[in-house]
Short mmCIF file of C-alpha atoms and ligand atoms in Angstrom, two decimals:
data_model
loop_
_atom_site.label_atom_id
_atom_site.label_comp_id
_atom_site.label_asym_id
_atom_site.label_seq_id
_atom_site.Cartn_x
_atom_site.Cartn_y
_atom_site.Cartn_z
CA UNK A 1 -128.30 -147.62 -78.77
CA UNK A 2 -131.80 -146.73 -77.65
CA UNK A 3 -134.41 -146.56 -80.27
CA UNK A 4 -136.23 -143.15 -80.02
CA UNK A 5 -139.54 -144.26 -81.56
CA UNK A 6 -139.73 -147.53 -79.56
CA UNK A 7 -139.04 -145.72 -76.30
CA UNK A 8 -141.65 -143.13 -77.00
CA UNK A 9 -144.22 -145.72 -78.07
CA UNK A 10 -143.88 -147.66 -74.73
CA UNK A 11 -145.88 -145.05 -72.93
CA UNK A 12 -148.50 -143.90 -75.39
CA UNK A 13 -152.30 -144.38 -75.16
CA UNK A 14 -154.13 -141.89 -77.39
CA UNK A 15 -153.39 -141.91 -81.06
CA UNK A 16 -154.79 -139.49 -83.56
CA UNK A 17 -154.61 -140.44 -87.25
CA UNK A 18 -155.28 -137.93 -89.99
CA UNK A 19 -156.02 -139.18 -93.50
CA UNK A 20 -156.18 -136.88 -96.54
CA UNK A 21 -158.41 -136.73 -99.58
CA UNK A 22 -155.67 -138.10 -101.85
CA UNK A 23 -155.60 -141.35 -99.83
CA UNK A 24 -159.32 -141.67 -99.60
CA UNK A 25 -160.48 -140.77 -103.05
CA UNK A 26 -159.25 -141.25 -106.56
CA UNK A 27 -158.44 -138.24 -108.76
CA UNK A 28 -162.00 -138.44 -110.12
CA UNK A 29 -163.44 -138.06 -106.58
CA UNK A 30 -164.77 -141.60 -106.26
CA UNK A 31 -163.81 -143.41 -103.12
CA UNK A 32 -160.59 -145.59 -102.99
CA UNK A 33 -162.36 -148.49 -101.28
CA UNK A 34 -159.19 -150.48 -101.01
CA UNK A 35 -157.40 -147.69 -99.09
CA UNK A 36 -160.43 -147.09 -96.89
CA UNK A 37 -160.72 -150.78 -96.15
CA UNK A 38 -157.10 -151.06 -95.15
CA UNK A 39 -157.22 -147.89 -93.13
CA UNK A 40 -160.31 -149.06 -91.01
CA UNK A 41 -158.80 -152.50 -90.49
CA UNK A 42 -155.59 -151.02 -89.13
CA UNK A 43 -157.41 -148.51 -86.94
CA UNK A 44 -159.71 -151.36 -85.60
CA UNK A 45 -156.53 -153.44 -84.88
CA UNK A 46 -154.87 -150.61 -83.04
CA UNK A 47 -158.07 -150.18 -81.09
CA UNK A 48 -157.99 -153.88 -80.19
CA UNK A 49 -154.50 -153.42 -78.87
CA UNK A 50 -155.92 -151.04 -76.28
CA UNK A 51 -155.09 -147.68 -77.81
CA UNK A 52 -157.70 -144.89 -77.90
CA UNK A 53 -158.09 -144.01 -81.55
CA UNK A 54 -159.29 -140.76 -83.14
CA UNK A 55 -159.56 -140.31 -86.81
CA UNK A 56 -159.42 -136.98 -88.58
CA UNK A 57 -160.75 -137.62 -92.11
CA UNK A 58 -160.75 -135.33 -95.09
CA UNK A 59 -162.40 -136.36 -98.24
CA UNK A 60 -165.89 -134.79 -97.86
CA UNK A 61 -165.46 -132.34 -100.73
CA UNK A 62 -163.66 -134.93 -102.81
CA UNK A 63 -166.38 -137.55 -102.27
CA UNK A 64 -169.11 -134.91 -102.88
CA UNK A 65 -167.43 -133.98 -106.20
CA UNK A 66 -167.48 -137.68 -107.25
CA UNK A 67 -171.15 -138.01 -106.37
CA UNK A 68 -172.13 -134.74 -108.08
CA UNK A 69 -170.08 -135.56 -111.11
CA UNK A 70 -167.86 -132.50 -110.75
CA UNK A 71 -164.57 -132.77 -112.67
CA UNK A 72 -162.80 -129.93 -110.75
CA UNK A 73 -162.79 -128.71 -107.24
CA UNK A 74 -165.66 -126.15 -107.02
CA UNK A 75 -164.56 -122.51 -106.94
CA UNK A 76 -167.41 -120.77 -105.23
CA UNK A 77 -167.96 -121.22 -101.48
CA UNK A 78 -171.56 -122.39 -101.73
CA UNK A 79 -170.65 -124.96 -104.24
CA UNK A 80 -167.77 -126.24 -102.11
CA UNK A 81 -170.01 -126.36 -99.05
CA UNK A 82 -172.72 -128.20 -101.01
CA UNK A 83 -170.11 -130.74 -102.22
CA UNK A 84 -168.90 -131.19 -98.59
CA UNK A 85 -172.45 -131.66 -97.35
CA UNK A 86 -173.04 -134.41 -99.89
CA UNK A 87 -169.69 -136.05 -99.45
CA UNK A 88 -169.54 -135.98 -95.57
CA UNK A 89 -172.56 -138.31 -95.53
CA UNK A 90 -170.95 -140.67 -98.04
CA UNK A 91 -167.87 -140.77 -95.99
CA UNK A 92 -169.49 -141.49 -92.76
CA UNK A 93 -171.76 -144.20 -94.38
CA UNK A 94 -168.52 -145.98 -95.49
CA UNK A 95 -166.83 -145.62 -92.15
CA UNK A 96 -169.90 -146.75 -90.20
CA UNK A 97 -170.27 -149.78 -92.51
CA UNK A 98 -166.65 -150.99 -92.40
CA UNK A 99 -165.94 -150.18 -88.75
CA UNK A 100 -169.05 -152.10 -87.66
CA UNK A 101 -167.73 -155.07 -89.57
CA UNK A 102 -164.94 -155.03 -86.95
CA UNK A 103 -167.39 -154.40 -84.09
CA UNK A 104 -166.29 -150.85 -83.64
CA UNK A 105 -168.62 -147.86 -82.83
CA UNK A 106 -167.80 -144.61 -84.46
CA UNK A 107 -169.01 -141.03 -83.93
CA UNK A 108 -169.08 -138.07 -86.29
CA UNK A 109 -167.67 -134.81 -84.83
CA UNK A 110 -167.63 -131.79 -87.06
CA UNK A 111 -165.58 -128.92 -85.71
CA UNK A 112 -164.89 -125.23 -86.61
CA UNK A 113 -162.05 -122.99 -85.48
CA UNK A 114 -164.28 -121.56 -82.73
CA UNK A 115 -164.39 -124.92 -81.05
CA UNK A 116 -160.67 -124.71 -80.62
CA UNK A 117 -160.37 -120.96 -79.70
CA UNK A 118 -163.46 -120.14 -77.73
CA UNK A 119 -162.91 -121.20 -74.13
CA UNK A 120 -166.44 -122.52 -73.43
CA UNK A 121 -166.73 -124.37 -76.75
CA UNK A 122 -163.26 -125.76 -76.32
CA UNK A 123 -164.13 -127.10 -72.96
CA UNK A 124 -167.35 -128.55 -74.31
CA UNK A 125 -165.50 -130.21 -77.20
CA UNK A 126 -162.97 -131.64 -74.85
CA UNK A 127 -165.67 -133.11 -72.62
CA UNK A 128 -167.36 -134.68 -75.61
CA UNK A 129 -164.23 -136.39 -76.73
CA UNK A 130 -163.56 -137.61 -73.22
CA UNK A 131 -167.03 -139.07 -72.98
CA UNK A 132 -166.64 -140.78 -76.49
CA UNK A 133 -163.28 -142.24 -75.66
CA UNK A 134 -164.36 -143.38 -72.22
CA UNK A 135 -167.03 -145.43 -74.00
CA UNK A 136 -164.58 -146.96 -76.48
CA UNK A 137 -165.91 -144.99 -79.43
CA UNK A 138 -163.74 -144.05 -82.36
CA UNK A 139 -164.44 -140.35 -83.10
CA UNK A 140 -164.26 -139.44 -86.77
CA UNK A 141 -163.52 -135.74 -87.19
CA UNK A 142 -163.64 -133.30 -90.03
CA UNK A 143 -164.06 -129.56 -90.26
CA UNK A 144 -167.74 -128.55 -90.54
CA UNK A 145 -167.23 -127.58 -94.18
CA UNK A 146 -170.92 -127.14 -94.96
CA UNK A 147 -171.16 -124.09 -92.79
CA UNK A 148 -167.73 -122.60 -92.28
CA UNK A 149 -166.32 -119.82 -94.40
CA UNK A 150 -162.67 -118.74 -94.50
CA UNK A 151 -162.97 -116.29 -91.57
CA UNK A 152 -164.05 -118.96 -89.12
CA UNK A 153 -162.18 -121.90 -90.57
CA UNK A 154 -159.05 -123.81 -89.63
CA UNK A 155 -158.80 -124.48 -93.32
CA UNK A 156 -156.84 -127.68 -93.52
CA UNK A 157 -157.03 -130.95 -91.67
CA UNK A 158 -153.31 -131.20 -90.96
CA UNK A 159 -153.66 -128.17 -88.72
CA UNK A 160 -157.03 -129.30 -87.46
CA UNK A 161 -155.62 -132.79 -86.45
CA UNK A 162 -152.70 -131.07 -84.50
CA UNK A 163 -155.25 -128.72 -82.69
CA UNK A 164 -157.36 -131.75 -81.80
CA UNK A 165 -154.34 -133.67 -80.54
CA UNK A 166 -153.58 -130.72 -78.35
CA UNK A 167 -157.18 -130.47 -77.18
CA UNK A 168 -157.57 -134.16 -76.20
CA UNK A 169 -154.01 -134.36 -74.85
CA UNK A 170 -153.13 -137.00 -77.43
CA UNK A 171 -149.89 -138.90 -77.36
CA UNK A 172 -149.07 -139.48 -81.08
CA UNK A 173 -150.26 -137.83 -84.21
CA UNK A 174 -149.96 -139.81 -87.43
CA UNK A 175 -150.48 -137.91 -90.75
CA UNK A 176 -151.16 -140.16 -93.69
CA UNK A 177 -150.09 -138.60 -96.87
CA UNK A 178 -149.49 -139.59 -100.57
CA UNK A 179 -145.77 -139.23 -100.06
CA UNK A 180 -143.40 -141.23 -97.85
CA UNK A 181 -142.54 -138.30 -95.55
CA UNK A 182 -140.50 -135.13 -95.57
CA UNK A 183 -137.64 -135.08 -98.07
CA UNK A 184 -134.58 -132.70 -98.02
CA UNK A 185 -135.70 -131.41 -101.39
CA UNK A 186 -138.80 -131.88 -103.62
CA UNK A 187 -138.73 -135.57 -104.75
CA UNK A 188 -140.96 -134.75 -107.70
CA UNK A 189 -138.28 -132.44 -109.01
CA UNK A 190 -135.07 -133.89 -107.68
CA UNK A 191 -134.49 -137.67 -107.98
CA UNK A 192 -131.64 -137.56 -105.38
CA UNK A 193 -134.00 -136.15 -102.74
CA UNK A 194 -133.55 -138.02 -99.48
CA UNK A 195 -136.29 -138.90 -96.95
CA UNK A 196 -135.60 -137.35 -93.60
CA UNK A 197 -136.22 -140.06 -90.94
CA UNK A 198 -136.19 -137.98 -87.79
CA UNK A 199 -136.76 -134.27 -87.11
CA UNK A 200 -135.50 -133.20 -83.66
CA UNK A 201 -136.86 -129.73 -83.97
CA UNK A 202 -138.79 -127.86 -86.59
CA UNK A 203 -136.28 -125.17 -87.59
CA UNK A 204 -136.32 -122.72 -90.57
CA UNK A 205 -134.26 -125.25 -92.52
CA UNK A 206 -136.91 -127.94 -92.07
CA UNK A 207 -139.64 -125.50 -93.09
CA UNK A 208 -137.61 -124.69 -96.20
CA UNK A 209 -137.78 -128.40 -97.15
CA UNK A 210 -141.58 -128.32 -97.16
CA UNK A 211 -142.47 -126.08 -100.24
CA UNK A 212 -146.18 -125.49 -100.89
CA UNK A 213 -147.99 -127.98 -103.26
CA UNK A 214 -151.39 -129.70 -102.70
CA UNK A 215 -153.49 -131.91 -104.89
CA UNK A 216 -156.67 -131.31 -106.83
CA UNK A 217 -158.70 -132.86 -104.04
CA UNK A 218 -157.22 -131.83 -100.76
CA UNK A 219 -155.96 -128.50 -99.35
CA UNK A 220 -152.90 -129.64 -97.51
CA UNK A 221 -149.37 -130.03 -98.65
CA UNK A 222 -146.06 -130.38 -96.82
CA UNK A 223 -146.24 -126.82 -95.53
CA UNK A 224 -149.49 -127.59 -93.49
CA UNK A 225 -147.90 -130.78 -92.25
CA UNK A 226 -144.94 -128.85 -90.88
CA UNK A 227 -147.29 -126.41 -89.32
CA UNK A 228 -149.06 -129.34 -87.67
CA UNK A 229 -145.72 -130.67 -86.45
CA UNK A 230 -144.95 -127.32 -84.85
CA UNK A 231 -148.27 -127.31 -82.93
CA UNK A 232 -148.10 -131.02 -81.87
CA UNK A 233 -144.42 -131.11 -80.87
CA UNK A 234 -144.77 -127.86 -78.86
CA UNK A 235 -147.54 -129.55 -76.93
CA UNK A 236 -145.27 -132.56 -76.17
CA UNK A 237 -146.85 -134.77 -78.74
CA UNK A 238 -144.69 -136.62 -81.30
CA UNK A 239 -145.89 -136.67 -84.88
CA UNK A 240 -145.10 -138.93 -87.84
CA UNK A 241 -145.77 -138.37 -91.60
CA UNK A 242 -146.31 -141.64 -93.45
CA UNK A 243 -147.45 -142.79 -96.86
CA UNK A 244 -151.13 -143.85 -96.82
CA UNK A 245 -150.65 -145.95 -100.02
CA UNK A 246 -148.71 -148.42 -97.82
CA UNK A 247 -151.50 -150.82 -96.60
CA UNK A 248 -149.77 -151.80 -93.30
CA UNK A 249 -148.14 -148.55 -92.41
CA UNK A 250 -150.01 -147.82 -89.21
CA UNK A 251 -149.01 -151.19 -87.81
CA UNK A 252 -145.43 -150.46 -88.66
CA UNK A 253 -145.49 -147.09 -86.87
CA UNK A 254 -146.94 -148.62 -83.79
CA UNK A 255 -144.27 -151.28 -83.84
CA UNK A 256 -141.62 -148.56 -83.87
CA UNK A 257 -140.34 -149.27 -87.44
CA UNK A 258 -138.47 -146.55 -89.16
CA UNK A 259 -141.22 -145.55 -91.63
CA UNK A 260 -141.93 -141.95 -92.68
CA UNK A 261 -140.67 -138.94 -90.94
CA UNK A 262 -140.79 -138.81 -87.15
CA UNK A 263 -141.00 -135.37 -85.40
CA UNK A 264 -139.83 -135.49 -81.84
CA UNK A 265 -142.01 -133.99 -79.18
CA UNK A 266 -140.62 -131.13 -77.14
CA UNK A 267 -140.16 -132.10 -73.58
CA UNK A 268 -143.33 -131.02 -71.67
N1 LIG B 301 -162.35 -130.68 -94.79
C1 LIG B 301 -161.96 -130.95 -96.18
C2 LIG B 301 -162.72 -132.15 -96.78
O1 LIG B 301 -163.20 -132.98 -96.15
C3 LIG B 301 -160.52 -131.26 -96.31
C4 LIG B 301 -159.54 -130.28 -95.80
C5 LIG B 301 -158.11 -130.81 -96.13
O2 LIG B 301 -157.96 -131.34 -97.20
O3 LIG B 301 -157.21 -130.61 -95.37
O4 LIG B 301 -162.80 -132.18 -97.98
#
């Protein structure tokens, strides 16, 4: 029997990894250094294997909350933006520091919805990514939270990472979550819930498995991940949801192991 994942992985080059606030920061908003170290080491290792690697990282608002000593996610827009502005610098400082230990060069790219929808800006963003990847740089992307408001915002990094995958014509999108993947019912409520290993097509039944829920720190939940899967798979890009608590999970995905939930790309 052929292995769907292994077959797909044979031809891939460009990998986009999205990591959420709940993986990068503790509930109190301070950085989870152990997770960040593992993440960076795995990404650097993938890069050493010859893949182009793009990281979409949340955590700006979470890290800003920690630094500013905020106990809860700020409610007002200016306060959220201030937290993001503080936190984005903290995040990049950490990434710059750890990636450079592995000899890797990173670049910060902050995007808004307009960069995806406006033709000229889209082309510009596309060219920037091509130039960075051609020079072996690992771009680290977030939404430009310090200036965007709801009207001009993608709003969650699951969707943003799928739009970026489409923009740069990526081959595989990996969403790192705080859960093992998509279950057939909510595993927090139902102890018999089963992990779905492969999704051939995002149907209404699959969407129904997703529910809503997010954490105190991030904005995503399973629903935004399913939305990301729809965008990615429709563009011919396979996507996988994995648990970011598992230190070696990216290596396992690349080796074709059956971790997480794999969403099969539509044929281009
Ligand atoms: N851009 C937000 C941040 O860095 C995260 C959005 C999300 O959680 O999806 O805090």
